[in-house]
Amino acid sequence: MSSRRFHRSAAAVAAAVVVAVTGATPAVSYGEDASAGAPAAGAAGAAGSVRADFDGDGYPDVAIGAPGGTVNGRSGAGYFTVVYGMADGPKGVKRQVISQDRYGIPGTAETGDRFGSDLTAADLDGDGFTDLVVGSPGEDLGSVRDAGRHTVLWGSVGGLIAASVIGDGRSETRAGDFDGDGHLDLATADRMRYGPFGRGGAAARTGPLGDPDVRIYAMEAGDVDGDGRTDLVVSSGARAAAGGGAVPPPHLRLFRGTGKGLVEGPFIAYPDTVSADSVALGDVNGDGRQDVVFGRSTAAGGGLVGVVRGTATGLASRATLIGQNTAG
């Protein structure tokens, strides 16, 4: 089992208006949502895409989010498009446009829901078909405005058809086997949901991610320490005090995967990761170990990118910082 995640800019999905295969086809259009502005820290706000095999035919499928899209006249309601792979490539013969106005999708397309803001592909119920978790950070729940919601569309031989609500919240999601039991789990900025998941959306068990007084700004999942369990690297910092005042800048921190789930671990290269506002994981130097790459967009001089190398004894204590004025 695996979870895969690929991001693209909002401009890349401008042409993602196609005809749905199943269910009623909503009247949809894509446009920049100027009123949305920059997303709040910890909230999904940008379009993205994921590649997976939702119908289990062995060919990669692609889901593309259009959270700023208009659905049946409701601006920013959002939707996503699925293009299914075939033996000779994804020709678009089999494709879907899915919004909250499609039959079987929980909720209703409403102005500003931004359905499709976050897409995470993972086989949550272990049936061999990849499922898709879709975020709608602008979803209103009762009297609570912009409470947010996570919906899962279940993979099947017919593709993404049935759907359930996983839970509430505005945060992005990250998937991985954080407790090493062979079932994929879901992490959000404030909650852990451990698999396997039932088709009603219920997790086998749930719990908090960490200290509720700590705010998560960005996160990425991967096996950083090479023990076979998925870890989570987060950019986090203390929340503002009730009386106001300055908010401490975030730093990178490691949450280690253990047999009991994620456990809060040490800061990562503390002197260098202050104000980190984005994070990615990968083996950038080909030594077989996961490295941490982060962005500091507010750093003096136009911003910085940092790399914390993975070593035989864990992550390095200092980062390599790269700016636009760095030689080479």
PDB file of N, CA and C in Angstrom, residues 30 67 108 121 151:
ATOM      1  N   TYR A  30     -13.613  27.510 -14.169  1.00  0.00           N
ATOM      2  CA  TYR A  30     -12.460  27.772 -13.309  1.00  0.00           C
ATOM      3  C   TYR A  30     -12.074  29.234 -13.438  1.00  0.00           C
ATOM      4  N   PRO A  67     -10.156  24.361  -6.629  1.00  0.00           N
ATOM      5  CA  PRO A  67     -10.913  24.877  -5.491  1.00  0.00           C
ATOM      6  C   PRO A  67     -11.540  26.243  -5.726  1.00  0.00           C
ATOM      7  N   THR A 108     -23.354  20.139   0.028  1.00  0.00           N
ATOM      8  CA  THR A 108     -23.857  20.841  -1.149  1.00  0.00           C
ATOM      9  C   THR A 108     -22.840  21.884  -1.564  1.00  0.00           C
ATOM     10  N   ALA A 121      -4.117  10.931  -1.854  1.00  0.00           N
ATOM     11  CA  ALA A 121      -4.457   9.603  -2.357  1.00  0.00           C
ATOM     12  C   ALA A 121      -3.869   8.536  -1.447  1.00  0.00           C
ATOM     13  N   THR A 151     -13.539  14.846   3.081  1.00  0.00           N
ATOM     14  CA  THR A 151     -14.403  13.828   2.486  1.00  0.00           C
ATOM     15  C   THR A 151     -13.529  12.808   1.772  1.00  0.00           C
TER      16      THR A 151
END
